[in-house]
PDB file of C-alpha atoms in Angstrom:
ATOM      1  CA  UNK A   1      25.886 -24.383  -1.600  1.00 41.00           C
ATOM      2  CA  UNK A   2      22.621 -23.916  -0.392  1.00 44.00           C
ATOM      3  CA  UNK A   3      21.977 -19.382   1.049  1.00 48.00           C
ATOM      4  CA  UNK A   4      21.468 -18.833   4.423  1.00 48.00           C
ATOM      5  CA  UNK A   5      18.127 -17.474   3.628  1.00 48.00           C
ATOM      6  CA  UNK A   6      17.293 -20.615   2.282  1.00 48.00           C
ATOM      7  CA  UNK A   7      18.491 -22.190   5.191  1.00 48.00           C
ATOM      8  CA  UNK A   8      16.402 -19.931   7.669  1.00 52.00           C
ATOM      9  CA  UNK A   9      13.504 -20.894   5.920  1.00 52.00           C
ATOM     10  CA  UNK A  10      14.211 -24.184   6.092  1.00 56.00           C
ATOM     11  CA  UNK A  11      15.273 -23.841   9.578  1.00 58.00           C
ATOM     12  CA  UNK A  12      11.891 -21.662  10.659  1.00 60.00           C
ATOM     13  CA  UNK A  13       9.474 -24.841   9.250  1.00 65.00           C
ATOM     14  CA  UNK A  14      11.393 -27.943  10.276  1.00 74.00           C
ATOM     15  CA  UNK A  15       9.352 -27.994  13.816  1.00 73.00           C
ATOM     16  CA  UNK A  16       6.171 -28.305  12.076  1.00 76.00           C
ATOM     17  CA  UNK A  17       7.576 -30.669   9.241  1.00 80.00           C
ATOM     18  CA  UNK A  18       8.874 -33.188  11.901  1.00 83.00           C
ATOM     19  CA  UNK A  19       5.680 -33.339  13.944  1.00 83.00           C
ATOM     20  CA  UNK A  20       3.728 -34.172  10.687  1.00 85.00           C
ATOM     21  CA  UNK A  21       6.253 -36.806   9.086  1.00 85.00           C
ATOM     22  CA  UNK A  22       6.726 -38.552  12.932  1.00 85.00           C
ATOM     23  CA  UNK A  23       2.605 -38.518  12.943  1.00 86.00           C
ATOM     24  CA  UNK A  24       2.729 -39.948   9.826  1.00 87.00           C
ATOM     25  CA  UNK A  25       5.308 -42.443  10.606  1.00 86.00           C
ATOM     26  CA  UNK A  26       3.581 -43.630  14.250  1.00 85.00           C
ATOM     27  CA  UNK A  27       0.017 -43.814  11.869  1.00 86.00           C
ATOM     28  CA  UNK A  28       2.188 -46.399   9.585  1.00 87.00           C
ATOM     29  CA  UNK A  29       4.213 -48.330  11.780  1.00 87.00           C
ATOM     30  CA  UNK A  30       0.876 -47.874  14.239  1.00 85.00           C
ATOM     31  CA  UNK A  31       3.051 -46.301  16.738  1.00 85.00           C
ATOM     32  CA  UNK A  32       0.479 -44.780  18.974  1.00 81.00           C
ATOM     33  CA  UNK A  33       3.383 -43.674  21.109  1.00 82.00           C
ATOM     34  CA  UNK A  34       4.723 -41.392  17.927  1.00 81.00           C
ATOM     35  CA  UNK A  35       1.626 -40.871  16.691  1.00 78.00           C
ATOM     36  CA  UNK A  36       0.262 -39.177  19.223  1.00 79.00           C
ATOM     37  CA  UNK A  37       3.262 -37.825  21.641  1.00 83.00           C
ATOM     38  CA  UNK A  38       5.159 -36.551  18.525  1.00 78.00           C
ATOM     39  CA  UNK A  39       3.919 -32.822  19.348  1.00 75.00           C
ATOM     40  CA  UNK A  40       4.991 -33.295  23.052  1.00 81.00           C
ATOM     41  CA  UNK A  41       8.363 -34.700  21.856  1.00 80.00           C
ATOM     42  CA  UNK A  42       9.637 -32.221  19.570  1.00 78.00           C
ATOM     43  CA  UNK A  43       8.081 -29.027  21.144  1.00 77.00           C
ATOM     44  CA  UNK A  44       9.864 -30.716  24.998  1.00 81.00           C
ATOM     45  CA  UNK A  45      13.330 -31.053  22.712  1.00 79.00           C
ATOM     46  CA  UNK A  46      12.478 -27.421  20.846  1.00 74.00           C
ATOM     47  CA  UNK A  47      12.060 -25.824  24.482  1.00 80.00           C
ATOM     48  CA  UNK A  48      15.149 -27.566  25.942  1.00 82.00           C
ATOM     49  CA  UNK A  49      17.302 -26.542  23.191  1.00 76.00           C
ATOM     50  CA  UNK A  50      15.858 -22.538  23.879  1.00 76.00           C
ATOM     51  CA  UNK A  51      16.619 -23.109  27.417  1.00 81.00           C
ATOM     52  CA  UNK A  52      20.348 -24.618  26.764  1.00 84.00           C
ATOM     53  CA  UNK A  53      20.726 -21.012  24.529  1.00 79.00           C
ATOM     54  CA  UNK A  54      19.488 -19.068  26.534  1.00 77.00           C
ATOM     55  CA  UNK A  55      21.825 -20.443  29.852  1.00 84.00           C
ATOM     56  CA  UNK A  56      24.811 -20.186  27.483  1.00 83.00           C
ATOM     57  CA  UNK A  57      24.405 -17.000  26.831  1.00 81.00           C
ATOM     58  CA  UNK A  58      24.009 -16.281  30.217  1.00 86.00           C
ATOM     59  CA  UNK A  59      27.962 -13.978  30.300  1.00 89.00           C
ATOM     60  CA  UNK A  60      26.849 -12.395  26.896  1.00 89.00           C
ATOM     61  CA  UNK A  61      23.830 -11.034  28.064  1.00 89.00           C
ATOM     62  CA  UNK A  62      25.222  -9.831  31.255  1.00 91.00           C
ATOM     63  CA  UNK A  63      28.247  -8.123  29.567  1.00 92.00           C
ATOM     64  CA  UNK A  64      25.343  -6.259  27.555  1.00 92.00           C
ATOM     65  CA  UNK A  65      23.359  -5.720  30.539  1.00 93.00           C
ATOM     66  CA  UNK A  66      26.543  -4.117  32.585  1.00 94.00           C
ATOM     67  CA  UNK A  67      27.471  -1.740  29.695  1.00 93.00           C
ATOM     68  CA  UNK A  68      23.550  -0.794  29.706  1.00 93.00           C
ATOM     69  CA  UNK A  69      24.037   0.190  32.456  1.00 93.00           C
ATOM     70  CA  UNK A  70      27.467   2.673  32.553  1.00 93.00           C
ATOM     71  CA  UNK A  71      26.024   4.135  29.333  1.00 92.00           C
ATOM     72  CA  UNK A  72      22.937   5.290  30.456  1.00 89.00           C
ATOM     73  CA  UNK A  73      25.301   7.284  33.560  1.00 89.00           C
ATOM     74  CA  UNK A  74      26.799   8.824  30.535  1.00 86.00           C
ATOM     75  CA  UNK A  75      25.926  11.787  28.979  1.00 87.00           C
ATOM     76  CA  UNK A  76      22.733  11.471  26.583  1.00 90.00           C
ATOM     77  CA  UNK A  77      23.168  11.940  23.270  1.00 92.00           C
ATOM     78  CA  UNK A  78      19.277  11.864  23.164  1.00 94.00           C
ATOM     79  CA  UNK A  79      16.459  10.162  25.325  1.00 92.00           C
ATOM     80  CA  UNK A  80      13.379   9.233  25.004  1.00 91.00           C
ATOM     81  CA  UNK A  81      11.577   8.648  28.707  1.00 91.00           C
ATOM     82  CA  UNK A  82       8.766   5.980  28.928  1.00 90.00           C
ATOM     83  CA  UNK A  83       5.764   8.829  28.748  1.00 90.00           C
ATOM     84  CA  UNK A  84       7.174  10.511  26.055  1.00 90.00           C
ATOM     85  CA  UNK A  85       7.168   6.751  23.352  1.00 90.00           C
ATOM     86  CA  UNK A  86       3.604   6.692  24.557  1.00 89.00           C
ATOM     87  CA  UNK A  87       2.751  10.046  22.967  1.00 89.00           C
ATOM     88  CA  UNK A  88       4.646   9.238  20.056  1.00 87.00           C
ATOM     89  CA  UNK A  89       2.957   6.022  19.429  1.00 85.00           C
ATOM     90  CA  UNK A  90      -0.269   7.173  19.469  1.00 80.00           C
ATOM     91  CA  UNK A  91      -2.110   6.896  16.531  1.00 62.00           C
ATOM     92  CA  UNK A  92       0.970   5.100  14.878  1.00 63.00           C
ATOM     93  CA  UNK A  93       0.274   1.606  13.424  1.00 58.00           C
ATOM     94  CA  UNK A  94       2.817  -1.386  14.158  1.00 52.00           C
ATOM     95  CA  UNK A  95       3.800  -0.579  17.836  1.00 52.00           C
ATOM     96  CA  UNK A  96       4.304  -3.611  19.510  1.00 51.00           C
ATOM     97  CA  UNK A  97       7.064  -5.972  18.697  1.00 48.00           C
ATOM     98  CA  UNK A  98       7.763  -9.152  17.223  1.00 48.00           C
ATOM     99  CA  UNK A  99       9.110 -11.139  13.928  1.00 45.00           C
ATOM    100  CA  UNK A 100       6.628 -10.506  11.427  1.00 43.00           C
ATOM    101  CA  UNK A 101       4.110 -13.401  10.924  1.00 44.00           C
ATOM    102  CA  UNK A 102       4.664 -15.027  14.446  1.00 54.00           C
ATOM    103  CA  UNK A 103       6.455 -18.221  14.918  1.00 56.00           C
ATOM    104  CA  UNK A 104       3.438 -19.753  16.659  1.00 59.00           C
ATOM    105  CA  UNK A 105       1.773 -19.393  12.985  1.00 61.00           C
ATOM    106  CA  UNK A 106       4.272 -20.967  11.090  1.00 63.00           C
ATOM    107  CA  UNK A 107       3.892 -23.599  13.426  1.00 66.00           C
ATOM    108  CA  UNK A 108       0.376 -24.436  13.733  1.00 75.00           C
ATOM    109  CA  UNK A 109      -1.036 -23.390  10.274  1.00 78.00           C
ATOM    110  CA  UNK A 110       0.439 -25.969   7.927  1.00 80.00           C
ATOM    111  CA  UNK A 111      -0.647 -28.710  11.217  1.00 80.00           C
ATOM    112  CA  UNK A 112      -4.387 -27.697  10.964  1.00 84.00           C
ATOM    113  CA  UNK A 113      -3.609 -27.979   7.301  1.00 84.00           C
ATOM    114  CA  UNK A 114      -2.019 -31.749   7.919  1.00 85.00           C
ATOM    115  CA  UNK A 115      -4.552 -32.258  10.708  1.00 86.00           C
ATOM    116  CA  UNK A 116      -7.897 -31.377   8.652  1.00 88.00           C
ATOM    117  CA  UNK A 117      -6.972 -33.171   5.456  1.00 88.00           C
ATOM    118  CA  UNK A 118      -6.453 -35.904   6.980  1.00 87.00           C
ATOM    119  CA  UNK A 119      -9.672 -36.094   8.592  1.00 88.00           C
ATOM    120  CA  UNK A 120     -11.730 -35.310   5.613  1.00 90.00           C
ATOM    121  CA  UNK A 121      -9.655 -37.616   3.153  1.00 89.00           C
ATOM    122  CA  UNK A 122     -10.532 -40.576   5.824  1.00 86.00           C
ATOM    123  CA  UNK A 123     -13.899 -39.238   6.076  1.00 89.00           C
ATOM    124  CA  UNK A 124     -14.274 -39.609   2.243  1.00 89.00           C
ATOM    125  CA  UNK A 125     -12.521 -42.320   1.311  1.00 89.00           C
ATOM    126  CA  UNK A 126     -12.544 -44.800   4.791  1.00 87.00           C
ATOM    127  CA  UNK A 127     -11.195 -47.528   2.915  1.00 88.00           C
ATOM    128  CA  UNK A 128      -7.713 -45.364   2.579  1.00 89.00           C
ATOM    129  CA  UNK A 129      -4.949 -46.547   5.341  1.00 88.00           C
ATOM    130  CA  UNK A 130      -5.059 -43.003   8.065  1.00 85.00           C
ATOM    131  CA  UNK A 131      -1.147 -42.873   7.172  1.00 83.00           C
ATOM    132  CA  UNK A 132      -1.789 -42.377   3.729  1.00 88.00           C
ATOM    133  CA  UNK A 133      -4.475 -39.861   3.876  1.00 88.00           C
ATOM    134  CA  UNK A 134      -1.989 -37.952   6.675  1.00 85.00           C
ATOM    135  CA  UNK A 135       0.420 -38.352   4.338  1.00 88.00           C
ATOM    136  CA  UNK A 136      -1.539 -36.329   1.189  1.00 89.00           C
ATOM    137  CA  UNK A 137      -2.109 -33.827   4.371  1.00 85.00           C
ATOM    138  CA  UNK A 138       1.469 -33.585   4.750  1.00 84.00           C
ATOM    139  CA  UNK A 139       2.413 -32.937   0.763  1.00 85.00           C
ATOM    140  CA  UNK A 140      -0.585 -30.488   0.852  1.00 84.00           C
ATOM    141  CA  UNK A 141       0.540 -28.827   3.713  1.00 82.00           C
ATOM    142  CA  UNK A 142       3.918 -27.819   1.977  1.00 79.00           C
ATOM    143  CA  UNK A 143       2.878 -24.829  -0.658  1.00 79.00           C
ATOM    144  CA  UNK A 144       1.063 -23.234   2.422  1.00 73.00           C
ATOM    145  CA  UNK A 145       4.548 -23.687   5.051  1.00 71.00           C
ATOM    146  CA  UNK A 146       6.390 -22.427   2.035  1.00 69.00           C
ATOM    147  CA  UNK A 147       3.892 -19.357   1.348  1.00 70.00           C
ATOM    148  CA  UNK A 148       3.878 -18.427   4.796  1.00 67.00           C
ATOM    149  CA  UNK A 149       7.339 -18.120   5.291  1.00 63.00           C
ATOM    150  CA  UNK A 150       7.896 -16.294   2.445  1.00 63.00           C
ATOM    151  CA  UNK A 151       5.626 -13.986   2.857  1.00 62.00           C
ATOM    152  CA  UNK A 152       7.142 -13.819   6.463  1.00 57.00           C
ATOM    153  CA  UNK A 153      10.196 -13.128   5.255  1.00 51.00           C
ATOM    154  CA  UNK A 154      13.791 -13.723   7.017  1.00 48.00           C
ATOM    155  CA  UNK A 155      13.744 -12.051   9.799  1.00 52.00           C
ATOM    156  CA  UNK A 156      17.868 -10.592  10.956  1.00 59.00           C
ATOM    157  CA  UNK A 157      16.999 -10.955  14.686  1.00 63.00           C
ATOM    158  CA  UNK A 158      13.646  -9.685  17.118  1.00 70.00           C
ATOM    159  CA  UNK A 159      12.333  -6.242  16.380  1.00 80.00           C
ATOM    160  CA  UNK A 160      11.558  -4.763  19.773  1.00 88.00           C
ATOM    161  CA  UNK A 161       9.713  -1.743  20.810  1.00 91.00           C
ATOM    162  CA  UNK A 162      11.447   0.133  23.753  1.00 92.00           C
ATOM    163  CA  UNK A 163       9.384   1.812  26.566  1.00 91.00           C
ATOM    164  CA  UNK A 164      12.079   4.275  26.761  1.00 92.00           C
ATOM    165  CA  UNK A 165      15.877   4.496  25.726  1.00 95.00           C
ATOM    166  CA  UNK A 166      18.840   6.799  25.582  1.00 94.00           C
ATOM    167  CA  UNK A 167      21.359   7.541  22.538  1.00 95.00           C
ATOM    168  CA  UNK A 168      24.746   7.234  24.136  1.00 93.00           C
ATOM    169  CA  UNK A 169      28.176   7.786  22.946  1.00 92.00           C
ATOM    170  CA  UNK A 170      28.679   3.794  22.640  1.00 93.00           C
ATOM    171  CA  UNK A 171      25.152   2.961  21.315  1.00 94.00           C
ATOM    172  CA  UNK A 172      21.287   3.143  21.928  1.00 95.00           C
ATOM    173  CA  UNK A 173      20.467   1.786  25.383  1.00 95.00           C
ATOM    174  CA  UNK A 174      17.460   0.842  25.657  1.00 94.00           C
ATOM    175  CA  UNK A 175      14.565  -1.015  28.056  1.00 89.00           C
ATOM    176  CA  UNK A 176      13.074  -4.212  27.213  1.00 86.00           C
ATOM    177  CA  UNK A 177      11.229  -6.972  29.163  1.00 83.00           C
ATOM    178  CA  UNK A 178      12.315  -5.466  32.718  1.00 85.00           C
ATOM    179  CA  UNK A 179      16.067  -5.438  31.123  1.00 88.00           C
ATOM    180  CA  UNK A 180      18.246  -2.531  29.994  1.00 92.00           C
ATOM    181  CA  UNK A 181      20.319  -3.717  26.800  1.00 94.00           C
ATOM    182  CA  UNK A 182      22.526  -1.842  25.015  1.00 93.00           C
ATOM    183  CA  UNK A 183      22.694  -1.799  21.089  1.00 93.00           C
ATOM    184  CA  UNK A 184      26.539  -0.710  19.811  1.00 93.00           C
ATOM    185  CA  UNK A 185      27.107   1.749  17.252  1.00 93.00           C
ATOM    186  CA  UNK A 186      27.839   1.456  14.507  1.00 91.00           C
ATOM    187  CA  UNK A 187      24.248   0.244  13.906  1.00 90.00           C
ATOM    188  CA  UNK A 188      23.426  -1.050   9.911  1.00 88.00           C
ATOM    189  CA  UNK A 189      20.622   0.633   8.667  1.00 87.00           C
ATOM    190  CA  UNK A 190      17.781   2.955   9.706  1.00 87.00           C
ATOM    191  CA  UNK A 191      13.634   2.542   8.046  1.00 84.00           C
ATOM    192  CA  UNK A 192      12.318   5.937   8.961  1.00 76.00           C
ATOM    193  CA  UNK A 193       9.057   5.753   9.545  1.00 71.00           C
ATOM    194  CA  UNK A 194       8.052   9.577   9.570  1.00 60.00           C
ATOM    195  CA  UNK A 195       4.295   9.130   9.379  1.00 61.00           C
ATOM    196  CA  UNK A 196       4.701   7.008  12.550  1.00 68.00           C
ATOM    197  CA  UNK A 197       7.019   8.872  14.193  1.00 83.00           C
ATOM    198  CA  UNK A 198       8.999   6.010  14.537  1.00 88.00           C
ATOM    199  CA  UNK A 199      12.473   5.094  13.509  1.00 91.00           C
ATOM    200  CA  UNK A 200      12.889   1.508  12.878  1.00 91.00           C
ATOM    201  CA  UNK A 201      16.700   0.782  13.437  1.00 92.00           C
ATOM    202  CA  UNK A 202      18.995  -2.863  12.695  1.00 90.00           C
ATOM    203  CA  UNK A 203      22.073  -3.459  14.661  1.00 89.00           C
ATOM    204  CA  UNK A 204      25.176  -5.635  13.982  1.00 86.00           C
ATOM    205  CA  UNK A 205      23.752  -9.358  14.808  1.00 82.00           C
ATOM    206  CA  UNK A 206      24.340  -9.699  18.364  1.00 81.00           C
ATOM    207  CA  UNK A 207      25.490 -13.469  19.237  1.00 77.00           C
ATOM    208  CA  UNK A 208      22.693 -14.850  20.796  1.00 80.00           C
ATOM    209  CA  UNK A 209      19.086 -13.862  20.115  1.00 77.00           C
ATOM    210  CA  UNK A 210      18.035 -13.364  23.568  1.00 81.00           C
ATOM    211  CA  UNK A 211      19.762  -9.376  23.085  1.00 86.00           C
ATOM    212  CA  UNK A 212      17.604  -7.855  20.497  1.00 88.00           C
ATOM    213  CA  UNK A 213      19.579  -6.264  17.496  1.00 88.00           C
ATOM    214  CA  UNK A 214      16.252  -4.304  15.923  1.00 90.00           C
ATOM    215  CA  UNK A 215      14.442  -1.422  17.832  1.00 92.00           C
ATOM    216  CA  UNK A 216      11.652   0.918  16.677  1.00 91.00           C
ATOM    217  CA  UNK A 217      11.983   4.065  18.501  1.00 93.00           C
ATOM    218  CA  UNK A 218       9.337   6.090  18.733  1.00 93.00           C
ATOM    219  CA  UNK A 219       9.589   9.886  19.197  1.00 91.00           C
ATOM    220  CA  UNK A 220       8.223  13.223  18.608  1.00 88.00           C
ATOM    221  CA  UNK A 221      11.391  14.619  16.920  1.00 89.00           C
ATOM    222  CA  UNK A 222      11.981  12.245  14.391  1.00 88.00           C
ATOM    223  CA  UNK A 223      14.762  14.226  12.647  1.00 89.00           C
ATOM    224  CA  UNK A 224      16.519  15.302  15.666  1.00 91.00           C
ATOM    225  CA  UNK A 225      16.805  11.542  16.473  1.00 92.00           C
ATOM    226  CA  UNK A 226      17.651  10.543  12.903  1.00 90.00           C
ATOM    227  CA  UNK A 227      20.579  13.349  12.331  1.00 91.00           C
ATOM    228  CA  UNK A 228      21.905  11.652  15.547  1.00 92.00           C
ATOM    229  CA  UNK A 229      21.878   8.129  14.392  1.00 92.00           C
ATOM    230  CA  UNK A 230      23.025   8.316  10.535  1.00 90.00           C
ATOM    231  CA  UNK A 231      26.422   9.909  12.080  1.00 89.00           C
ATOM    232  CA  UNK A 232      26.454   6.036  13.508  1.00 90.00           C
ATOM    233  CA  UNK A 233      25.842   4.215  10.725  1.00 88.00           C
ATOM    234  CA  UNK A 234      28.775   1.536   9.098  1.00 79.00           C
ATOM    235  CA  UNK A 235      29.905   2.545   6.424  1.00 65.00           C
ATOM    236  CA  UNK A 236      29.687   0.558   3.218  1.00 49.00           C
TER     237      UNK A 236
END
């Protein structure tokens, strides 16, 4: 049975593998239609498919949103107000937010990869049929998509960076995007990030991605915040 890890990895590269392969295919079948529409095809489906997940988890998110908002009427546990995470990340490294090596460079690396060998294998050897040298492109491509992504990693879900939050007695509410979400104890793990003054904390994987279940909150009193949340961790 093949690990979910290896399936996110497999999962993370299959955009860029299917432009290359229907590029490929178009340049041998001298389908100028796949050849050169395949990027507009699969990044049209890709985007489709993001907005179908996103309206379907339309109730989920806001549920979340709702209970965002009671818990930050309730009494704070802690809070952390907009000015305050600025002061805190100042000087700190790592304060925006994101998946590690972006999805945008998993993408388009291993193409310029397919793209440029390509070019200078028909530039070299302009007897070879173009599908054929795209086709080298392609299997030389591979190492790099592979290298990238592990050195990516797997991500669990979309590290965020709050402007401000709030430690309630149901979870850490925080703001995101214009939104208020609320992340339910018991959370999974805590990073602490001391020399940041940052806490980098996982949640339970929410059901859709669109409600992030990783936060890195930033604050002056590190180990105030920290004694709060490792009362909320699951237990093993």
């Amino acid at each position: 049975m093949v690990s979910n890890k290896a399936f996110q990895y497999v999962k993370r590269i299959a955009t860029s593998v299917m432009i290359m392969v229907l590029i490929t295919y178009g340049m041998y079948t001298q389908n100028s239609w796949l050849q050169y529409g395949s990027i507009f095809i699969i990044m049209g489906l890709q985007m489709g498919y993001q907005i179908l997940k996103n309206v379907r988890a339309g109730p989920l998110v806001n549920a979340n949103m709702e209970e965002a908002a009671r818990s930050y009427r309730d009494k704070a546990l802690f809070s952390a107000k907009e000015s305050e995470v600025n002061r805190a990340k100042e000087g700190s490294k790592g304060g925006g937010s994101g998946m590690g090596m972006s999805t945008m460079g998993l993408l388009f690396v291993p193409l310029l990869i397919f793209i440029g060998t390509g070019q200078v294998l028909r530039m070299f050897f302009p007897d070879m049929p173009s599908w054929q040298s795209y086709a080298i492109g392609f299997i030389i491509s591979m190492p790099f998509s592979i290298f990238l992504q592990a050195r990516s990693g797997v991500s669990r879900g979309l590290m965020v960076t709050p402007k401000s939050y709030q430690i309630s007695r149901k979870g850490i509410v925080f703001d995101y995007s214009g939104r208020s979400y609320i992340m339910y104890f018991p959370i999974e793990k805590i990073n602490i990030k001391k020399e940041g003054k940052c806490l980098e904390v996982e949640g339970k994987p929410t059901q859709t991605t669109v409600i992030p279940n990783r936060v890195k909150l930033f604050t002056k009193d590190v180990n105030k915040l920290q004694k709060i949340l490792k009362s909320h961790i699951e237990s093993e």
